[in-house]
Coordinates of C-alpha atoms in Angstrom, one line a residue:
M5 CA 0.0 0.0 0.0
S6 CA 1.4 3.4 -1.0
P7 CA 1.4 6.2 1.6
L8 CA -0.4 8.3 -1.0
D9 CA -3.5 6.0 -0.8
A10 CA -4.6 7.8 2.4
F11 CA -5.2 11.0 0.4
P12 CA -8.6 11.2 -1.4
I13 CA -7.2 13.1 -4.3
T14 CA -5.4 10.0 -5.5
Q15 CA -8.8 8.4 -6.1
K16 CA -9.6 10.9 -8.8
W17 CA -6.1 11.1 -10.1
P18 CA -4.4 7.8 -9.4
A19 CA -0.7 7.8 -9.0
Q20 CA 1.0 5.7 -11.7
F21 CA 4.3 6.3 -9.9
P22 CA 3.5 6.7 -6.2
D23 CA 7.1 7.1 -5.2
R24 CA 7.3 10.4 -7.2
L25 CA 6.0 13.8 -6.2
Q26 CA 2.5 14.3 -7.5
L27 CA 1.6 17.6 -9.3
Y28 CA -2.0 18.7 -9.7
S29 CA -2.0 21.7 -12.0
L30 CA -2.9 23.5 -15.3
P31 CA -0.4 25.4 -17.5
T32 CA -1.4 28.9 -16.4
P33 CA 1.2 31.4 -15.1
N34 CA 0.7 30.2 -11.5
G35 CA 0.7 26.5 -12.6
V36 CA 3.8 26.6 -14.6
K37 CA 5.8 28.1 -11.8
V38 CA 5.9 24.6 -10.3
S39 CA 6.3 22.6 -13.4
I40 CA 9.2 24.8 -14.5
M41 CA 10.8 24.5 -11.0
L42 CA 10.5 20.7 -11.2
E43 CA 12.0 20.6 -14.6
E44 CA 14.9 22.9 -13.5
T45 CA 15.7 20.8 -10.5
G46 CA 15.3 17.4 -12.1
L47 CA 13.1 16.1 -9.2
P48 CA 11.0 13.1 -10.4
Y49 CA 7.3 14.0 -10.5
E50 CA 4.1 12.9 -12.0
P51 CA 1.8 15.6 -13.4
H52 CA -2.0 15.5 -13.3
L53 CA -4.2 17.9 -15.3
V54 CA -6.8 19.8 -13.2
S55 CA -9.3 20.8 -15.9
F56 CA -11.2 24.0 -15.3
D57 CA -13.4 23.1 -18.3
T58 CA -14.9 20.4 -16.2
N59 CA -14.6 22.2 -12.8
D60 CA -12.0 19.7 -11.5
Q61 CA -10.8 22.4 -9.1
M62 CA -14.2 22.3 -7.4
S63 CA -14.3 18.5 -7.0
P64 CA -14.3 17.0 -3.5
A65 CA -11.1 15.2 -4.3
F66 CA -9.2 18.4 -5.2
L67 CA -10.7 20.3 -2.4
S68 CA -9.4 17.7 0.0
L69 CA -5.9 18.8 -1.0
N70 CA -6.6 22.5 -1.5
P71 CA -9.7 23.9 0.1
N72 CA -9.0 27.2 -1.7
N73 CA -9.8 25.4 -5.0
K74 CA -6.8 26.9 -6.8
I75 CA -3.9 25.3 -8.8
P76 CA -1.2 24.3 -8.4
A77 CA -1.0 21.8 -5.5
I78 CA 1.4 19.0 -4.8
L79 CA 1.5 15.8 -2.8
D80 CA 5.1 14.7 -2.0
P81 CA 5.4 11.1 -0.7
A82 CA 8.8 11.9 0.6
G83 CA 8.2 15.0 2.6
P84 CA 9.9 16.2 5.8
G85 CA 10.8 13.3 8.1
G86 CA 10.0 10.9 5.3
Q87 CA 6.2 11.5 5.7
P88 CA 3.9 12.6 2.8
L89 CA 3.3 16.3 2.5
A90 CA 0.3 18.0 0.8
L91 CA 1.0 21.6 -0.1
F92 CA -0.8 24.3 -2.0
E93 CA 0.0 28.0 -3.0
S94 CA 2.6 28.3 -5.7
G95 CA 4.9 30.5 -3.7
A96 CA 5.0 28.1 -0.8
I97 CA 5.6 25.2 -3.2
L98 CA 8.6 27.0 -4.8
V99 CA 10.2 27.6 -1.4
Y100 CA 9.6 24.0 -0.4
L101 CA 11.1 22.6 -3.6
A102 CA 14.1 24.9 -3.4
E103 CA 14.8 23.7 0.2
K104 CA 14.1 20.1 -0.6
T105 CA 16.6 20.1 -3.5
G106 CA 19.0 22.7 -2.3
Q107 CA 18.6 24.6 -5.6
L108 CA 17.5 28.0 -6.8
L109 CA 17.3 29.7 -3.4
P110 CA 20.6 31.2 -2.0
R111 CA 22.0 29.7 1.2
D112 CA 23.4 33.1 2.3
P113 CA 20.7 34.5 4.7
A114 CA 20.7 38.0 3.3
A115 CA 20.5 36.8 -0.4
R116 CA 17.8 34.3 0.7
Y117 CA 15.6 37.0 2.1
E118 CA 16.2 39.3 -0.8
T119 CA 15.1 36.4 -3.1
L120 CA 12.0 35.8 -1.0
Q121 CA 11.3 39.6 -1.2
W122 CA 11.0 39.4 -4.9
L123 CA 8.9 36.2 -4.7
M124 CA 6.5 38.1 -2.5
F125 CA 6.6 41.0 -5.0
Q126 CA 5.2 38.6 -7.6
M127 CA 2.6 37.0 -5.3
G128 CA 1.3 40.3 -3.8
G129 CA 1.6 42.6 -6.8
V130 CA 2.4 41.1 -10.2
G131 CA 0.1 38.1 -10.1
P132 CA -3.0 39.8 -8.8
M133 CA -2.6 43.0 -10.9
F134 CA -1.8 41.3 -14.2
G135 CA -4.6 38.8 -13.6
Q136 CA -7.1 41.6 -13.1
L137 CA -5.9 43.4 -16.1
G138 CA -6.3 40.2 -18.2
F139 CA -9.9 40.0 -17.1
F140 CA -10.7 43.6 -18.1
H141 CA -8.7 43.6 -21.3
K142 CA -9.2 40.1 -22.7
F143 CA -12.1 38.5 -21.0
A144 CA -15.6 39.6 -19.8
G145 CA -14.4 42.9 -18.5
K146 CA -13.7 44.2 -22.0
D147 CA -17.4 44.6 -22.5
Y148 CA -17.7 47.0 -19.6
E149 CA -18.5 50.5 -21.0
D150 CA -16.8 52.1 -18.0
K151 CA -13.1 51.8 -18.6
R152 CA -12.0 53.1 -15.2
P153 CA -11.5 49.6 -13.8
R154 CA -9.4 48.5 -16.7
D155 CA -7.3 51.7 -16.6
R156 CA -6.7 51.2 -12.9
Y157 CA -5.2 47.8 -13.4
A158 CA -3.3 49.0 -16.5
N159 CA -1.7 51.8 -14.6
E160 CA -0.7 49.7 -11.7
T161 CA 0.6 47.0 -14.1
R162 CA 2.7 49.6 -15.8
R163 CA 4.1 50.8 -12.5
L164 CA 5.0 47.3 -11.5
L165 CA 6.7 46.8 -14.9
G166 CA 8.7 49.9 -14.2
V167 CA 9.9 48.7 -10.8
L168 CA 10.9 45.4 -12.4
N169 CA 12.6 47.1 -15.4
Q170 CA 14.7 49.2 -13.0
R171 CA 15.7 46.1 -11.0
M172 CA 16.9 44.3 -14.2
A173 CA 19.2 47.0 -15.4
G174 CA 22.6 45.4 -15.6
R175 CA 21.4 42.1 -14.2
A176 CA 20.9 38.8 -15.9
W177 CA 18.3 37.7 -13.4
I178 CA 16.4 39.1 -10.5
M179 CA 19.3 38.2 -8.1
G180 CA 22.1 39.2 -10.5
Q181 CA 23.9 36.3 -12.2
D182 CA 22.1 33.6 -10.3
Y183 CA 18.7 32.3 -11.6
S184 CA 16.3 31.7 -8.7
I185 CA 12.7 31.0 -7.7
A186 CA 12.1 34.7 -8.0
D187 CA 12.6 34.4 -11.8
I188 CA 10.5 31.3 -12.0
A189 CA 7.6 33.2 -10.2
I190 CA 7.8 36.5 -12.1
W191 CA 8.6 35.8 -15.8
P192 CA 5.6 33.5 -16.6
W193 CA 3.4 36.3 -15.6
V194 CA 5.2 38.9 -17.7
R195 CA 5.1 36.4 -20.6
N196 CA 1.3 35.9 -20.1
L197 CA 0.7 39.7 -20.0
V198 CA 2.2 40.4 -23.4
G199 CA 1.3 37.0 -24.9
F200 CA -2.0 35.4 -23.8
Y201 CA -3.5 38.6 -22.5
G202 CA -2.2 40.6 -25.5
A203 CA -1.8 43.7 -23.2
G204 CA 1.6 44.8 -24.3
D205 CA 0.4 47.8 -26.2
L206 CA -2.0 48.8 -23.5
V207 CA 0.8 49.0 -20.8
G208 CA 3.5 50.2 -23.2
F209 CA 5.7 47.2 -22.9
Q210 CA 8.0 48.5 -25.5
D211 CA 9.1 51.1 -22.9
F212 CA 10.7 48.4 -20.8
P213 CA 13.7 47.0 -22.8
E214 CA 15.2 45.2 -19.9
L215 CA 12.1 43.1 -19.5
K216 CA 12.1 42.1 -23.1
R217 CA 15.7 41.0 -22.9
V218 CA 15.2 38.9 -19.8
L219 CA 11.9 37.5 -21.0
E220 CA 13.7 36.2 -24.1
A221 CA 16.5 34.6 -22.0
F222 CA 13.9 33.0 -19.7
G223 CA 12.0 31.5 -22.7
A224 CA 15.2 30.1 -24.1
R225 CA 15.8 27.9 -21.1
P226 CA 15.1 24.2 -22.0
A227 CA 13.4 23.5 -18.6
V228 CA 11.2 26.6 -19.1
Q229 CA 10.2 25.4 -22.6
R230 CA 9.2 22.0 -21.2
G231 CA 7.5 23.3 -18.1
L232 CA 5.3 25.7 -20.0
G233 CA 3.4 22.8 -21.4
I234 CA 3.0 20.7 -18.3
P235 CA 0.5 19.2 -17.5
A236 CA -0.5 18.8 -21.1
R237 CA -4.0 20.0 -21.8
G238 CA -6.4 17.3 -22.9

């Protein structure tokens, strides 16, 4: 009997490889943070698609792992102390995987906290603001006659891009020469903003040359290219 059998989510998404970390996700900006991290570190894992088209995220099985009904979530059979660990929230998962593998998070205390600072910048600012802008620009919000909500998020998104552009001047990555979980958190959202959301012109993305440079470097990484398509959509 696998230790994962005790978790109801495995009834809906059976583990073919129960000794591997189980990933429950969808290739969205938040979802691919974890698949990219797993590809970068080489940690064995098994991905499972949580389809929003069929409301998988609202199923009792998924809610048993993440009561907040958001992707991604993981189930690690070899968690701390050798016990299974269920974890949700992409930022927390990135920190966990970095500590588990000893990769992509500096060991030096000052650099570690600076990296976490930029991870929180994504979680508290970039993700929520870019997501709201996507709603008002690409999805149902575009039909609102009143453009003040869209403009509010567009202006804040542009401000955040400016902060990030200033940070990247003379730097290869958020933390300088060292690629980290801060990059894995931030750049999928920037990519989504100008790609899937098509909001580059709205926020004047051409005014941020440092971001274009780093986004291209991010997209050229083999692990990023693989992770962006995991889990594969059905």
